[in-house]
C-alpha positions as a printed NumPy array, in Angstrom:
array([[  0.336,   0.061,   0.195],
       [  2.721,   2.115,   1.085],
       [  4.64 ,   1.46 ,  -2.002],
       [  1.398,   2.463,  -4.734],
       [  0.956,   5.241,  -2.352],
       [  5.129,   6.069,  -2.837],
       [  4.433,   5.604,  -6.715],
       [  1.318,   7.126,  -7.324],
       [  3.051,  10.628,  -5.536],
       [  5.84 ,  10.075,  -7.825],
       [  3.998,  10.302, -11.134],
       [  2.442,  13.313,  -9.806],
       [  6.236,  14.866,  -9.619],
       [  6.657,  14.298, -13.164],
       [  5.834,  16.996, -16.192],
       [  3.154,  16.023, -19.022],
       [  5.565,  16.568, -22.233],
       [  3.44 ,  18.85 , -24.211],
       [  2.905,  18.902, -27.975],
       [  5.13 ,  20.937, -30.434],
       [  1.78 ,  22.034, -32.161],
       [ -0.107,  22.85 , -28.374],
       [  3.088,  25.062, -27.86 ],
       [  2.612,  29.079, -27.705],
       [  5.775,  30.787, -28.699],
       [  6.363,  33.938, -27.582],
       [  8.883,  36.642, -29.169],
       [ 10.018,  39.881, -27.117],
       [ 11.444,  42.252, -29.364],
       [ 13.99 ,  44.062, -27.279],
       [ 14.525,  48.18 , -28.678],
       [ 17.795,  48.245, -30.538],
       [ 18.552,  51.614, -29.857],
       [ 22.118,  53.004, -31.811],
       [ 22.833,  56.668, -31.256],
       [ 25.531,  58.918, -31.634],
       [ 28.711,  59.41 , -30.346],
       [ 27.895,  63.358, -29.457],
       [ 25.352,  64.828, -28.933],
       [ 23.932,  65.668, -33.281],
       [ 21.601,  63.52 , -34.459],
       [ 23.738,  61.048, -37.204],
       [ 23.56 ,  60.81 , -40.824],
       [ 19.779,  59.476, -41.655],
       [ 18.583,  58.15 , -45.061],
       [ 15.523,  59.755, -46.206],
       [ 14.268,  63.142, -47.356],
       [ 16.079,  65.604, -47.082],
       [ 19.444,  63.197, -47.121],
       [ 20.619,  61.091, -49.976],
       [ 23.12 ,  57.915, -50.37 ],
       [ 25.06 ,  60.328, -52.211],
       [ 25.136,  63.49 , -49.661],
       [ 25.318,  60.957, -46.766],
       [ 28.053,  59.779, -48.97 ],
       [ 29.605,  62.631, -49.366],
       [ 29.551,  64.091, -46.117],
       [ 31.3  ,  61.125, -44.586],
       [ 34.292,  61.808, -47.569],
       [ 34.678,  64.79 , -46.539],
       [ 34.825,  64.193, -42.629],
       [ 36.965,  61.63 , -43.077],
       [ 39.672,  63.539, -45.274],
       [ 39.467,  66.708, -43.286],
       [ 40.53 ,  64.176, -40.287],
       [ 43.105,  61.589, -41.65 ],
       [ 44.972,  63.404, -43.88 ],
       [ 43.379,  67.871, -44.736],
       [ 46.509,  67.482, -47.654],
       [ 44.043,  66.436, -49.32 ],
       [ 40.919,  68.196, -48.934],
       [ 40.5  ,  70.032, -51.908],
       [ 41.213,  66.954, -54.06 ],
       [ 38.272,  65.106, -52.307],
       [ 35.994,  68.209, -52.118],
       [ 36.558,  68.47 , -56.008],
       [ 36.124,  64.418, -57.159],
       [ 33.528,  64.193, -54.316],
       [ 31.157,  67.573, -54.741],
       [ 31.635,  67.49 , -59.065],
       [ 28.966,  64.725, -58.343],
       [ 26.372,  65.733, -56.888],
       [ 23.312,  66.247, -58.198],
       [ 21.483,  70.519, -56.617],
       [ 19.226,  69.125, -54.224],
       [ 21.917,  66.893, -52.734],
       [ 24.767,  69.505, -51.836],
       [ 22.49 ,  71.904, -50.164],
       [ 21.541,  69.064, -48.941],
       [ 25.394,  68.306, -47.635],
       [ 25.9  ,  71.808, -46.936],
       [ 22.405,  72.009, -44.572],
       [ 23.558,  69.164, -42.471],
       [ 27.676,  70.107, -42.038],
       [ 26.052,  73.025, -40.311],
       [ 23.573,  70.567, -38.313],
       [ 26.805,  68.972, -36.712],
       [ 28.736,  72.533, -36.185],
       [ 31.295,  71.587, -39.645],
       [ 30.878,  75.296, -39.827],
       [ 34.488,  74.427, -41.973],
       [ 33.494,  71.761, -44.055],
       [ 30.021,  73.883, -44.126],
       [ 32.161,  76.669, -45.527],
       [ 34.474,  75.079, -48.314],
       [ 30.788,  73.254, -49.042],
       [ 28.904,  76.683, -49.574],
       [ 31.412,  77.918, -51.723],
       [ 30.668,  76.234, -54.128],
       [ 26.748,  75.849, -54.294],
       [ 27.308,  80.332, -54.307],
       [ 29.621,  79.133, -57.722],
       [ 27.544,  76.981, -58.573],
       [ 24.134,  77.693, -58.221],
       [ 24.47 ,  81.46 , -56.081],
       [ 23.115,  80.88 , -53.407],
       [ 19.809,  83.279, -51.457],
       [ 19.911,  85.078, -48.272],
       [ 18.447,  82.648, -46.402],
       [ 21.61 ,  80.56 , -47.259],
       [ 23.81 ,  83.001, -45.912],
       [ 22.025,  83.548, -42.641],
       [ 22.03 ,  79.432, -41.589],
       [ 25.987,  80.136, -42.611],
       [ 25.726,  82.827, -40.697],
       [ 23.662,  81.355, -37.95 ],
       [ 26.873,  78.8  , -37.86 ],
       [ 29.763,  80.474, -37.763],
       [ 27.809,  82.768, -34.422],
       [ 26.899,  79.626, -32.317],
       [ 30.715,  77.392, -32.731],
       [ 32.388,  81.608, -32.261],
       [ 33.492,  82.293, -36.01 ],
       [ 32.548,  85.317, -35.298],
       [ 35.629,  86.612, -37.486],
       [ 34.521,  84.419, -40.442],
       [ 30.849,  86.058, -40.208],
       [ 32.725,  89.103, -41.864],
       [ 34.06 ,  87.147, -44.93 ],
       [ 30.954,  85.76 , -45.4  ],
       [ 28.746,  89.304, -45.815],
       [ 31.705,  91.127, -47.296],
       [ 31.658,  88.214, -50.019],
       [ 27.815,  89.287, -50.159],
       [ 28.646,  92.175, -51.018],
       [ 31.764,  91.772, -53.104],
       [ 28.748,  89.947, -55.738],
       [ 26.606,  93.252, -55.811],
       [ 23.59 ,  92.496, -56.706],
       [ 20.459,  93.959, -55.138],
       [ 19.361,  93.107, -51.391],
       [ 15.536,  91.6  , -51.912],
       [ 14.643,  93.447, -48.769],
       [ 11.436,  91.732, -48.591],
       [ 13.21 ,  88.427, -48.101],
       [ 12.447,  86.758, -45.539],
       [ 16.372,  85.677, -45.176],
       [ 17.373,  89.85 , -45.169],
       [ 15.557,  89.023, -41.266],
       [ 17.552,  86.092, -40.564],
       [ 20.779,  86.999, -41.928],
       [ 20.705,  90.186, -39.808],
       [ 20.114,  88.807, -36.259],
       [ 22.897,  85.841, -36.675],
       [ 25.676,  88.894, -38.577],
       [ 23.975,  90.877, -34.588],
       [ 23.771,  88.043, -31.686],
       [ 27.631,  87.654, -34.136],
       [ 27.804,  91.142, -32.388],
       [ 29.875,  91.826, -35.842],
       [ 29.627,  95.162, -35.622],
       [ 31.039,  96.586, -39.078],
       [ 28.981,  93.019, -41.18 ],
       [ 25.8  ,  94.968, -39.696],
       [ 26.65 ,  97.907, -41.035],
       [ 27.656,  96.221, -44.294],
       [ 24.741,  94.972, -44.464],
       [ 22.39 ,  97.741, -43.929],
       [ 24.631,  99.626, -46.726],
       [ 23.852,  96.872, -48.553],
       [ 20.263,  97.392, -48.334],
       [ 20.709, 101.05 , -49.094],
       [ 21.468, 100.498, -52.334],
       [ 19.044,  98.693, -52.723],
       [ 16.262, 101.352, -53.196],
       [ 15.495, 100.234, -48.281],
       [ 13.262, 102.891, -47.154],
       [ 12.89 , 104.429, -51.058],
       [ 11.831, 102.55 , -53.295],
       [ 11.743,  99.665, -51.64 ],
       [  9.246,  99.954, -48.804],
       [ 10.26 ,  99.463, -45.595],
       [  9.136,  97.079, -42.961],
       [  9.361,  98.022, -39.471],
       [  9.738,  94.243, -38.084],
       [ 13.434,  94.986, -40.044],
       [ 13.75 ,  98.26 , -38.813],
       [ 13.15 ,  97.362, -35.279],
       [ 15.952,  94.528, -35.415],
       [ 18.614,  96.71 , -37.59 ],
       [ 17.685, 100.358, -35.291],
       [ 18.818,  98.379, -32.256],
       [ 21.515,  96.344, -33.083],
       [ 23.585,  99.54 , -34.522],
       [ 22.954, 100.337, -30.881],
       [ 23.782,  98.037, -28.605],
       [ 27.181,  96.989, -31.114],
       [ 27.79 , 101.059, -30.811],
       [ 26.015, 102.295, -34.312],
       [ 24.676, 105.465, -32.099],
       [ 24.854, 107.857, -35.532],
       [ 23.666, 105.04 , -37.669],
       [ 21.204, 103.702, -35.365],
       [ 20.176, 107.639, -35.363],
       [ 19.562, 107.504, -39.035],
       [ 17.053, 104.299, -39.426],
       [ 14.706, 106.219, -36.631],
       [ 14.915, 109.156, -38.374],
       [ 14.291, 108.001, -41.301],
       [ 11.759, 105.34 , -40.667],
       [  9.85 , 107.639, -37.714],
       [  7.139, 106.318, -38.333],
       [  8.013, 102.47 , -37.829],
       [ 10.348, 102.453, -35.399],
       [  7.694, 104.132, -32.825],
       [  9.19 , 104.406, -29.044],
       [ 12.022, 102.36 , -27.732]])
């Protein structure tokens, strides 16, 4: 009797095999994160960057790091193969990553091949300002002045450029932009925008150009109002 009870007890401890067909398959999905090495986002192929643009950026960064003497050769061979959209995307991505030295090289190619609008100048100036390369802003504005083109004062990129230059504390460059605007007919043949007048006037005053700020105020006193 004891043996029978012991046998029954042992049988109750033996697991009953479950048919394979009845076994449920449980799939656990663990997220895999491959983050960048710095605080900037990784290069992503998609609507903004094509494969060609990504490869161009990587080639330029490798050349700059390993052998800067060959950078010019890499620039000429790599960028010459890019379409305008890819070239501009390459510039914007380098600016986003704050790789200003490379961005300036690419910007020079964009200007020579396709020209650059004020918005693009503003993006470059803003990147230079936040990275402590404010002196490069002066060269940038000089290049814009050397183009000897009319400044479209209703261009949305103009106010962004003015803000970027003032933000970089570039007094001479701010004055240059104001003079370019005047030569283009700002305030005479071209109607002045009140917001642009205020930003320019305050910026000139903050940079120590009191007389020029007063000139702006006097010329557009109906727009400026009280500060």
